[in-house]
CSV table of C-alpha atoms in Angstrom, one decimal:
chain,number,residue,atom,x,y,z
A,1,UNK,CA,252.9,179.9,102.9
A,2,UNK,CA,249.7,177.7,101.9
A,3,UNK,CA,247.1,178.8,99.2
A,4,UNK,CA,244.8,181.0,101.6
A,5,UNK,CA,247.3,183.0,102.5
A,6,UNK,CA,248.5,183.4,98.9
A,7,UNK,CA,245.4,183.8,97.4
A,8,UNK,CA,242.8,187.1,97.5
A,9,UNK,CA,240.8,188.9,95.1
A,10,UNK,CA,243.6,191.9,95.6
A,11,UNK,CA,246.6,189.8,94.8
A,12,UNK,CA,244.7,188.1,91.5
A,13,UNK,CA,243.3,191.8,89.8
A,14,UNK,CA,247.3,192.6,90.7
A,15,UNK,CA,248.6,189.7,88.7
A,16,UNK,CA,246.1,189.8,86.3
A,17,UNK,CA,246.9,193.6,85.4
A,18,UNK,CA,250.7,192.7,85.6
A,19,UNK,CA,250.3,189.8,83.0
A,20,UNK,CA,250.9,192.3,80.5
A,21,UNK,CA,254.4,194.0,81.8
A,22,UNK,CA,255.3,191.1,83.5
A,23,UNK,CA,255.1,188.8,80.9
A,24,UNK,CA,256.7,190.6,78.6
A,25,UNK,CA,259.5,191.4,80.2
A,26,UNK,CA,260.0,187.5,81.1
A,27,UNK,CA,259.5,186.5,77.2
A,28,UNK,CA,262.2,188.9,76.3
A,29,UNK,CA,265.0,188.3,79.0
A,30,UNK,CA,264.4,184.1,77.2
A,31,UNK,CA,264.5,186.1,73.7
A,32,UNK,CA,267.7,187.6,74.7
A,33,UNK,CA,269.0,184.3,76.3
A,34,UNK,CA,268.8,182.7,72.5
A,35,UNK,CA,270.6,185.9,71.1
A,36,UNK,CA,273.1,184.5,73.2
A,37,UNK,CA,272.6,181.0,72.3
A,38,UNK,CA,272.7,182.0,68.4
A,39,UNK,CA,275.7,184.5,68.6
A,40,UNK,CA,277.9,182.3,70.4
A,41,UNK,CA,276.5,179.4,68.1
A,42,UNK,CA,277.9,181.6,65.1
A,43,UNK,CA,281.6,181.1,66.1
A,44,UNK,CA,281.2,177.5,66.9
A,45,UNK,CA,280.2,174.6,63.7
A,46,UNK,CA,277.5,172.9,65.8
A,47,UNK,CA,275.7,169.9,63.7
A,48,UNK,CA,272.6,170.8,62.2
A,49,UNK,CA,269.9,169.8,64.8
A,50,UNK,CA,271.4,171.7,66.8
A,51,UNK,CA,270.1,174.5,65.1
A,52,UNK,CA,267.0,172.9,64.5
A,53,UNK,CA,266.6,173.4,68.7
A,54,UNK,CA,267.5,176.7,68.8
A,55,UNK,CA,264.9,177.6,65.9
A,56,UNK,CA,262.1,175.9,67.7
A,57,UNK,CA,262.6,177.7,71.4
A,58,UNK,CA,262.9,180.8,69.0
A,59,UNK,CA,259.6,179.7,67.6
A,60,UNK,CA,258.0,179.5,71.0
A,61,UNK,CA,259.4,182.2,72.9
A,62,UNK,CA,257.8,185.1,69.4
A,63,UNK,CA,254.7,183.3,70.2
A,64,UNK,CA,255.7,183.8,74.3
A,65,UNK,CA,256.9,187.5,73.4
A,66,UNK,CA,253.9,188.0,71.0
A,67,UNK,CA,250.8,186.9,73.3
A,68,UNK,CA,252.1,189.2,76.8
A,69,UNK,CA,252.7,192.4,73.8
A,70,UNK,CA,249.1,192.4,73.0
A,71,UNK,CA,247.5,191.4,76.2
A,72,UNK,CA,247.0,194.6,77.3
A,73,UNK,CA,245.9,195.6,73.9
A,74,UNK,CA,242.1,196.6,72.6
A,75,UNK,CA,240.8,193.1,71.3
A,76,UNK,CA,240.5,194.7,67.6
A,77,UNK,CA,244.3,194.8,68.0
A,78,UNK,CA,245.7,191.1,67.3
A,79,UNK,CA,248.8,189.9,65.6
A,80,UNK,CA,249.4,189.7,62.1
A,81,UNK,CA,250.8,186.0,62.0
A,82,UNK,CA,247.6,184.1,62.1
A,83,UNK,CA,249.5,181.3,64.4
A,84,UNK,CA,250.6,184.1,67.1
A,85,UNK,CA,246.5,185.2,66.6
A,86,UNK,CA,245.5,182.0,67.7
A,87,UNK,CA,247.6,181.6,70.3
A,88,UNK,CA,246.4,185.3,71.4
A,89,UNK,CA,243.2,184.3,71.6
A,90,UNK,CA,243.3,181.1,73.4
A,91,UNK,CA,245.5,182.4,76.0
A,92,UNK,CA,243.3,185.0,77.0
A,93,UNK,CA,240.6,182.2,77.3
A,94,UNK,CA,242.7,180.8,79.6
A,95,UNK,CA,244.1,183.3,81.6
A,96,UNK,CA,244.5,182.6,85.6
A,97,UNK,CA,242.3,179.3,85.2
A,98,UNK,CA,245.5,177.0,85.5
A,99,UNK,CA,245.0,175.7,82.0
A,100,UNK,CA,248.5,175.9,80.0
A,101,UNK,CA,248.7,178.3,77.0
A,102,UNK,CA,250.5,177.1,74.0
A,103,UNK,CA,253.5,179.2,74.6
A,104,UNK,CA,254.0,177.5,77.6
A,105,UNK,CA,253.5,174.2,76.5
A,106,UNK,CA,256.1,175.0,73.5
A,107,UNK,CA,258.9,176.4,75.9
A,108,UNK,CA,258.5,173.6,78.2
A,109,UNK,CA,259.4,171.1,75.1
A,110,UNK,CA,262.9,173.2,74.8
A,111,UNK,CA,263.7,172.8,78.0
A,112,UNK,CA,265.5,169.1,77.6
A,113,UNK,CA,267.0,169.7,74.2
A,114,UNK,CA,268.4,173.0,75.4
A,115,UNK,CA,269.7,171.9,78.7
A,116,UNK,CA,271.9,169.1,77.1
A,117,UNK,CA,272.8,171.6,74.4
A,118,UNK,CA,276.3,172.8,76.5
A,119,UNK,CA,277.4,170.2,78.4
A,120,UNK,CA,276.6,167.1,75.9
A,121,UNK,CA,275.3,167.6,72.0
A,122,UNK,CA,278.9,170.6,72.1
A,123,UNK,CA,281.3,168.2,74.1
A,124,UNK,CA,283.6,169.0,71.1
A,125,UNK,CA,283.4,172.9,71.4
A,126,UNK,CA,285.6,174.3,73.9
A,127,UNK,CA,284.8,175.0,77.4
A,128,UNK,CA,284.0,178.7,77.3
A,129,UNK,CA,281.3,178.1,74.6
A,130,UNK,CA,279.8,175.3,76.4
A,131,UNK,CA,279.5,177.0,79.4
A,132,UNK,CA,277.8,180.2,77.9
A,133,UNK,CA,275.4,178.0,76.2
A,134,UNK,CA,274.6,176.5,79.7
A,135,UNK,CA,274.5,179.4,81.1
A,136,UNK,CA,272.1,181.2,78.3
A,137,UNK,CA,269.8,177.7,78.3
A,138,UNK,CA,269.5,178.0,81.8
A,139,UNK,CA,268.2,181.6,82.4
A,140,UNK,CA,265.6,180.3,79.6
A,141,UNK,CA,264.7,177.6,82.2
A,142,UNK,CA,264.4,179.3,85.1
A,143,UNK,CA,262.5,182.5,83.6
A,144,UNK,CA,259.9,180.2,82.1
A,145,UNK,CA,259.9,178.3,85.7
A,146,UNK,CA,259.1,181.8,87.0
A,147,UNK,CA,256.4,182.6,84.5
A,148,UNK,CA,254.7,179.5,85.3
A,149,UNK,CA,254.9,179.8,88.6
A,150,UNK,CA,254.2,183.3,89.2
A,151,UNK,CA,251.2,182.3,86.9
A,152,UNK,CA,247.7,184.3,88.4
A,153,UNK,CA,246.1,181.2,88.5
A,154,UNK,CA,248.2,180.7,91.8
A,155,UNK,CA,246.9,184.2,93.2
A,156,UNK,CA,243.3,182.8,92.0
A,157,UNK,CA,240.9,182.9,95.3
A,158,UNK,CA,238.4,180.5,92.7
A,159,UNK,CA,241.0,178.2,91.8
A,160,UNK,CA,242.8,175.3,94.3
A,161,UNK,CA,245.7,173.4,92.8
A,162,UNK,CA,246.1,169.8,93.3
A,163,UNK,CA,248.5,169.5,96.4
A,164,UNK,CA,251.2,167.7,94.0
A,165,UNK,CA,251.3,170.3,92.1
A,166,UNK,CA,251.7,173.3,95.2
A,167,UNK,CA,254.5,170.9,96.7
A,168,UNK,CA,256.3,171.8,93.8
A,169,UNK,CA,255.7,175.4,93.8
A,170,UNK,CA,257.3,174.8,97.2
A,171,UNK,CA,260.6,173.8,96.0
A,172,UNK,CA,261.2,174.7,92.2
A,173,UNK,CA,264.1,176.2,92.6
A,174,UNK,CA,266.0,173.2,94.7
A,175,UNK,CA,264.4,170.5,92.3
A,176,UNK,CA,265.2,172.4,89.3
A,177,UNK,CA,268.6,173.1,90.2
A,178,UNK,CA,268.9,169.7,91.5
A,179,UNK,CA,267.6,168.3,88.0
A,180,UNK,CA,270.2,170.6,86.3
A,181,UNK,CA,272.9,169.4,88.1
A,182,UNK,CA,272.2,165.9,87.3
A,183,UNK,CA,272.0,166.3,84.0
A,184,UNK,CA,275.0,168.8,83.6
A,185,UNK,CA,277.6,167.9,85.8
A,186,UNK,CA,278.4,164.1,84.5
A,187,UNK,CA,279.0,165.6,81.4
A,188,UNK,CA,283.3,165.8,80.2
A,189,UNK,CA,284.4,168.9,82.0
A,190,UNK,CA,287.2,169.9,83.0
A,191,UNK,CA,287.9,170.1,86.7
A,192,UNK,CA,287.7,174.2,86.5
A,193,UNK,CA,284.6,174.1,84.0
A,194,UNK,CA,282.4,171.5,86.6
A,195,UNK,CA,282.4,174.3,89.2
A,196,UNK,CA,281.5,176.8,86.7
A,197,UNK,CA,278.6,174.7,85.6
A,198,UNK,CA,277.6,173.8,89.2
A,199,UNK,CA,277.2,177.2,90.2
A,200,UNK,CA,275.4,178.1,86.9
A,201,UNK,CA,273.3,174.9,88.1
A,202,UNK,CA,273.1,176.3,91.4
A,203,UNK,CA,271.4,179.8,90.6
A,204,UNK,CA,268.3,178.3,89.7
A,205,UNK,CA,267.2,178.8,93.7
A,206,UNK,CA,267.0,181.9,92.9
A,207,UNK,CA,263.7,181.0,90.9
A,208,UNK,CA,262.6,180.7,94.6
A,209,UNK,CA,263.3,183.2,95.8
A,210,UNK,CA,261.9,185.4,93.5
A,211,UNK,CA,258.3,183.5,93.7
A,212,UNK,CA,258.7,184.1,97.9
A,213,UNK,CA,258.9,187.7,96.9
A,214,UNK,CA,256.1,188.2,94.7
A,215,UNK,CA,254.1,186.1,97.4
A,216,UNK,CA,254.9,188.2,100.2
A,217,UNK,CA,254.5,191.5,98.4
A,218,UNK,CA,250.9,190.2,97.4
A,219,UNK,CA,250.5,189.2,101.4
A,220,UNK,CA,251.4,192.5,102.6
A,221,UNK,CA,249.4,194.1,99.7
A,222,UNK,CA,245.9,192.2,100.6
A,223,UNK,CA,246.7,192.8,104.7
A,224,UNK,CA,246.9,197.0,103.7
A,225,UNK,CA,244.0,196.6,101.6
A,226,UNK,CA,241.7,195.1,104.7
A,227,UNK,CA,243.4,197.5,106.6
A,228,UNK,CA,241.8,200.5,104.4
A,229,UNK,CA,238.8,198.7,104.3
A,230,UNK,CA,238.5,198.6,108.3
A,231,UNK,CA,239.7,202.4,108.2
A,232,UNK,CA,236.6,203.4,105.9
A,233,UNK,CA,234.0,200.6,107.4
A,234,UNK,CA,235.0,202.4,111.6
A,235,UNK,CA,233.8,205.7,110.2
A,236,UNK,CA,230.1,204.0,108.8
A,237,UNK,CA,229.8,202.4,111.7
A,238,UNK,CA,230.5,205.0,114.4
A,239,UNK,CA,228.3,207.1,112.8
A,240,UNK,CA,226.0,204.5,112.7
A,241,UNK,CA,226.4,203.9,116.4
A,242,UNK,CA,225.2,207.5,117.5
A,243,UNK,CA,222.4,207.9,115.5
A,244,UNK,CA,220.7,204.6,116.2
A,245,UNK,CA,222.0,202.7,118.9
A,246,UNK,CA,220.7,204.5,121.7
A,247,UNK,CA,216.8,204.4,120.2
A,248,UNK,CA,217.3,201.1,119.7
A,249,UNK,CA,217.9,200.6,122.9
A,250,UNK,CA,214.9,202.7,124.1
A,251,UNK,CA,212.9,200.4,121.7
A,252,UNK,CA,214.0,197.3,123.1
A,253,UNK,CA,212.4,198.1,126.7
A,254,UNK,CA,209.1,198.8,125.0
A,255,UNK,CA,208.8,195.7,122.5
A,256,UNK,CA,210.6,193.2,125.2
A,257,UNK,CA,207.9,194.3,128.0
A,258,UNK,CA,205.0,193.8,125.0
A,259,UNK,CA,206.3,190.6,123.5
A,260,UNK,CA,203.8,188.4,124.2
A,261,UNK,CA,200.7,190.9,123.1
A,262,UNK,CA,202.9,191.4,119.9
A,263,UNK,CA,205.2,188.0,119.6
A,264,UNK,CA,205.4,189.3,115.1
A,265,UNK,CA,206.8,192.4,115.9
A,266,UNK,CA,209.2,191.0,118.5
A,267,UNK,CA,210.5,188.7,116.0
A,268,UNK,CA,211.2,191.3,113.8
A,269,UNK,CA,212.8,193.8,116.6
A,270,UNK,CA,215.2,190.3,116.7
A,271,UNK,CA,216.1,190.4,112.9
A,272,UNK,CA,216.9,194.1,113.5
A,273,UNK,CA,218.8,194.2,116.1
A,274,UNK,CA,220.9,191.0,114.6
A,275,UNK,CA,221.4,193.1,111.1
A,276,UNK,CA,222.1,196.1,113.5
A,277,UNK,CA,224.8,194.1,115.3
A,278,UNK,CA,226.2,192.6,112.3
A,279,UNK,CA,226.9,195.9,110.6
A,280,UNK,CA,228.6,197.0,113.6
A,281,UNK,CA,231.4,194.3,113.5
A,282,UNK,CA,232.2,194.9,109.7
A,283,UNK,CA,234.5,197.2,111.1
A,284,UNK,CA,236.6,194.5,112.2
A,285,UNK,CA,236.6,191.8,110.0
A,286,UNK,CA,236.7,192.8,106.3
A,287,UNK,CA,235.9,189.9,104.3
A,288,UNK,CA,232.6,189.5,106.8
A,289,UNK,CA,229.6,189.5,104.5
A,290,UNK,CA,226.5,191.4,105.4
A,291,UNK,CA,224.4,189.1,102.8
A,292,UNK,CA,225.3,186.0,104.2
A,293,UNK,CA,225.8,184.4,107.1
A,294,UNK,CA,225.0,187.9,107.7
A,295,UNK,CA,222.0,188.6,110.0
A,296,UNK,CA,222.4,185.4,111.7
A,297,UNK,CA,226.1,185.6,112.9
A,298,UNK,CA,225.5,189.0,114.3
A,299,UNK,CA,222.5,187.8,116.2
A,300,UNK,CA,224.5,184.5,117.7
A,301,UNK,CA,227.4,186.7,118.1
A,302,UNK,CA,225.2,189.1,120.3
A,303,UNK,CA,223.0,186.7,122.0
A,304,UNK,CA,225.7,184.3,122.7
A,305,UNK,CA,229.3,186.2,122.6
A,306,UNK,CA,228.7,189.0,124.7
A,307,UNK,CA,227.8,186.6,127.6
A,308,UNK,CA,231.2,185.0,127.7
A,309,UNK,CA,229.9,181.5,126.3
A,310,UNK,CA,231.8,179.8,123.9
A,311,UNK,CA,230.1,180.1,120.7
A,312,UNK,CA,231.0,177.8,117.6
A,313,UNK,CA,228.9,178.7,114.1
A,314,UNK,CA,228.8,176.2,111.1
A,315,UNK,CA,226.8,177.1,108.2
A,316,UNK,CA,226.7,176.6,104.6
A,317,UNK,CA,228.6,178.8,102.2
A,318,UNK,CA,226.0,179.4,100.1
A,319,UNK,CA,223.0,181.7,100.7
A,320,UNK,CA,219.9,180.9,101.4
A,321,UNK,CA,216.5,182.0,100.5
A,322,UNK,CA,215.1,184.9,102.1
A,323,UNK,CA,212.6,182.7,103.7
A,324,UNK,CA,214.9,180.2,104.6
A,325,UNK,CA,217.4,182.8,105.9
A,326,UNK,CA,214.5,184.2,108.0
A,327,UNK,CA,213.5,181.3,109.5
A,328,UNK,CA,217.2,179.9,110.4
A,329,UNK,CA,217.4,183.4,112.1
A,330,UNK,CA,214.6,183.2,114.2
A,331,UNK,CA,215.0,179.5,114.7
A,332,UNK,CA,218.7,179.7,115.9
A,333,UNK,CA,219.0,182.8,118.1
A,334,UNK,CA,215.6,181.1,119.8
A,335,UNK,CA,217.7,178.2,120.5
A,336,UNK,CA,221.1,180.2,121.2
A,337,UNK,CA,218.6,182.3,123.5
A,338,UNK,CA,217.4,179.1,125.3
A,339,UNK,CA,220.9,178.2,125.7
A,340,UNK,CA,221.8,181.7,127.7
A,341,UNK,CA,218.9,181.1,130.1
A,342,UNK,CA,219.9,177.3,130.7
A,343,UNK,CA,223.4,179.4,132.0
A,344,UNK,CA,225.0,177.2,129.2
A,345,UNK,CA,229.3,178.2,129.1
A,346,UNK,CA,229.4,176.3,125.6
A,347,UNK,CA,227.2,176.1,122.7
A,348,UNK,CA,227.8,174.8,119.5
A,349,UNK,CA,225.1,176.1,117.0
A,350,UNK,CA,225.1,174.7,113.3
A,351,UNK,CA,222.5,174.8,110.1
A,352,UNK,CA,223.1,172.1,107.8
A,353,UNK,CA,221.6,171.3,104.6
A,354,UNK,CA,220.8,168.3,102.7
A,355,UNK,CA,220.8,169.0,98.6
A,356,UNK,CA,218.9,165.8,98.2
A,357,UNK,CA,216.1,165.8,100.5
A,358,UNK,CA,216.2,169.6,100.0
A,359,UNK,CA,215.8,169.9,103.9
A,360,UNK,CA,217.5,172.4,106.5
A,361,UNK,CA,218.7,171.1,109.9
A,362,UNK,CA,219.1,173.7,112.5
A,363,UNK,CA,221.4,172.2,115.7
A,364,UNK,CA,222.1,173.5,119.0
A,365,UNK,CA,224.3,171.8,121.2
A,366,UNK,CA,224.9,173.1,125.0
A,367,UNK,CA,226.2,172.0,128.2
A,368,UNK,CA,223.6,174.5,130.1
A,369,UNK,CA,220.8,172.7,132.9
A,370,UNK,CA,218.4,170.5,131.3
A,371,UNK,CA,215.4,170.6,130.0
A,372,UNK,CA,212.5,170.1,131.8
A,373,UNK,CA,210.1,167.9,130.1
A,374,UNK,CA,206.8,169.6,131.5
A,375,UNK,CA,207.6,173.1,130.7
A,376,UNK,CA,209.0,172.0,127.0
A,377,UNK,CA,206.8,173.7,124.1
A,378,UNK,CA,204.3,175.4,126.9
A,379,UNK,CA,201.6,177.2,125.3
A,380,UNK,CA,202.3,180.7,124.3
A,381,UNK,CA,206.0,180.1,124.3
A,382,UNK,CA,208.4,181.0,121.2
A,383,UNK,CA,209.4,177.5,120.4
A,384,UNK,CA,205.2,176.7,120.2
A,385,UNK,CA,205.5,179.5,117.3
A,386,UNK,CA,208.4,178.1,115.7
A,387,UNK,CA,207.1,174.6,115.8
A,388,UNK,CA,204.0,175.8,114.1
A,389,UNK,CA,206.0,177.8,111.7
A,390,UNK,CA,208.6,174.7,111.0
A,391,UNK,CA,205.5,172.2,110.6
A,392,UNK,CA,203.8,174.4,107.7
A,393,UNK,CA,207.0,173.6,105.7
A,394,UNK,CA,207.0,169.7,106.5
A,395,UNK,CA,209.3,169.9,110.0
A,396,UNK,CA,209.5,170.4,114.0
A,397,UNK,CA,211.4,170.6,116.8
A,398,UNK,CA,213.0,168.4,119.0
A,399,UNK,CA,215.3,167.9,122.1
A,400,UNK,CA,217.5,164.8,123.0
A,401,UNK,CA,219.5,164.4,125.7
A,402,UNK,CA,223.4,163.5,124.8
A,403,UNK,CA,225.4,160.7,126.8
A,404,UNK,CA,227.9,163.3,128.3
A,405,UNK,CA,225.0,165.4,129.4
A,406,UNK,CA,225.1,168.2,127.1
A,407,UNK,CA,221.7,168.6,125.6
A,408,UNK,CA,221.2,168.9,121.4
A,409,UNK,CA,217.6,170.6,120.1
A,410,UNK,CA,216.8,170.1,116.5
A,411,UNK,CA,214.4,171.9,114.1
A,412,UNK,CA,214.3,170.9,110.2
A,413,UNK,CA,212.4,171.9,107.5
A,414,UNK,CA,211.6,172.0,103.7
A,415,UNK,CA,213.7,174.1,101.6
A,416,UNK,CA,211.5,176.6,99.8
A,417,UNK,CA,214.1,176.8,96.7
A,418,UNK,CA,212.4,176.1,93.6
């Protein structure tokens, strides 16, 4: 499963809201892990650093157990150990922008000291303790592999990780146990006791499979949210559909006949029909944006789509101005509409824009009959408009034929961003 799969605004306000429960539940099963560690401690005479560990991953999971308590408390509400506060407080900076809280960073420092605790600093103890204390040090491993992991930064649809670091995600639980098993196994067992402790290594997968869980659930979750959305957007839009498709329609005769005595108001019957359209297909696509591309993409998808020709759209992410959107609108479906009447069967249509020179390309590209060089811009005709339009804003149009055949026209102009 790769990142856009995984990640949605559904599955991060889910994580997010679960930090709370989830969290807290997570730092306790590693609190009860070193109840473990500390009972079976208490029947043993371990040397003193050895206590000196277990007081420090004791340390780090109250601050752990401490900060997921009062998550989901009012902010007036905040620990009484001014160390826990701090840590409180920074961790909610932090939270689901892949930074590291200090909990974390302190349980990751146990990790080594308590996975050597069993199998080599107690080599003197007798098997059954060393094997509980692997066994305890390890579910405090792999729950804080599971916190980390399950962290809402990776549900984050803001936030990429570095492809290292997903590869890893990938295949925790086979490195961790695999880690564990080197480190464990070549310590002095017993024949009986180095099964034991590879199976105990061996249960770390399960760290896996729990993260494949939580990812699919939050899958599943964002594909029923869409769902509803559709559900809700299909009623808008039929009722939109009856009440003004069929004068838009009657309105389209008029203005198309009366064009040329009114080419403004033709223009604008264009941007309506193209918001009209666009509206429409919300019903099918959920994360499709009215805003942007908006307006445009409707327009394309009418003028171009419902013709059977293969229609490719690039565009930039960000929206534009509404005078820039307004004129990529008209400039684009009066190229895409050029490239129907050429009986194009492919057209690629793109706007591009160039932060330094502040500029806006607008490119069509279509394997429809070419262009004749007399007729191009004849006087009266839309592209003489646009021209004139492009050219108050430092620009024009232009038309080159490709080496293949295909033929590419080009309009640019000045941003009018301040």
């Amino acid at each position: 499963m790769n990142q856009s799969e995984r990640r949605s605004r559904i599955a991060y306000q889910v994580a997010l809201q679960r930090v709370g429960d989830y969290g807290f539940r997570a730092a306790m099963t590693r609190l009860g892990a070193l109840v473990v560690l500390t009972v079976t401690l208490g029947f043993s005479s371990p040397p003193w650093f050895v206590w000196l560990i277990l007081a420090f991953a004791l340390f780090s999971t109250y601050l752990s157990v401490s900060d997921n308590y009062y998550t989901d408390k009012p902010e007036s509400v905040t620990p009484i150990n001014p160390i826990a506060a701090k840590s409180l407080a920074y961790s909610n900076r932090t939270l689901g922008l892949n930074r590291p809280n200090i909990p974390g960073i302190l349980e990751a420092l146990s990790y080594v000291p308590l996975g050597i605790l069993g199998p080599w600093l107690l080599a003197d103890q007798p098997p059954a303790v060393r094997l509980v204390c692997v066994a305890a040090s390890l579910v405090y491993i792999g729950s804080c592999l599971g916190a980390v992991f399950g962290d809402p930064a990776f549900y984050n649809p803001d936030v990429r990780m570095p492809t290292f670091i997903e590869g890893v995600r990938a295949s925790v639980g086979l490195l961790s146990a695999g880690i564990a098993a080197a480190v464990i196994l070549p310590a002095p067992w017993s024949s009986d006791a180095r099964w034991v402790a590879l199976a105990l290594c061996a249960a770390l997968i399960a760290v896996q499979i729990r993260l494949r869980e939580t990812d699919r659930a939050f899958v599943l979750a964002r594909a029923f949210s869409d769902n509803e959305q559709i559900v809700g957007r299909q009623a808008i839009t039929a009722s939109l559909h009856s009440r003004v498709g069929a004068p838009l329609d009657a309105l389209a005769r008029y203005i198309t006949r009366n064009k040329d005595a009114d080419p403004d108001l033709h223009d604008q019957y264009r941007l309506l029909v193209g918001g009209y359209r666009e509206v429409l297909e919300q019903d099918s696509e959920a994360d499709l944006d009215i805003e942007w591309p908006g307006v445009l993409a409707g327009q394309l998808q009418q003028l171009l789509g419902s013709r059977g020709i293969d229609m490719t759209f690039t565009h930039p992410e960000d929206p534009l101005s509404r005078w820039d959107r307004y004129t990529a609108t008209l400039v684009l479906a009066d190229f895409a509409q050029n490239a129907v009447k050429a009986n194009a069967t492919a057209c690629t249509v793109s706007l591009g824009f160039d932060a330094n020179t502040m500029v806006y390309t607008a490119t069509s590209i279509d394997n429809g009959d070419p262009i004749n060089a007399d007729a191009w811009m004849r006087e009266g005709g839309g592209l003489v408009r646009l021209d004139a339009r492009l050219r108050e804003r430092g620009g024009r149009i232009s038309y080159r034929t490709l080496d293949d055949g295909w033929k590419e026209v080009t309009g640019h102009w000045q941003s009018s961003r301040d």
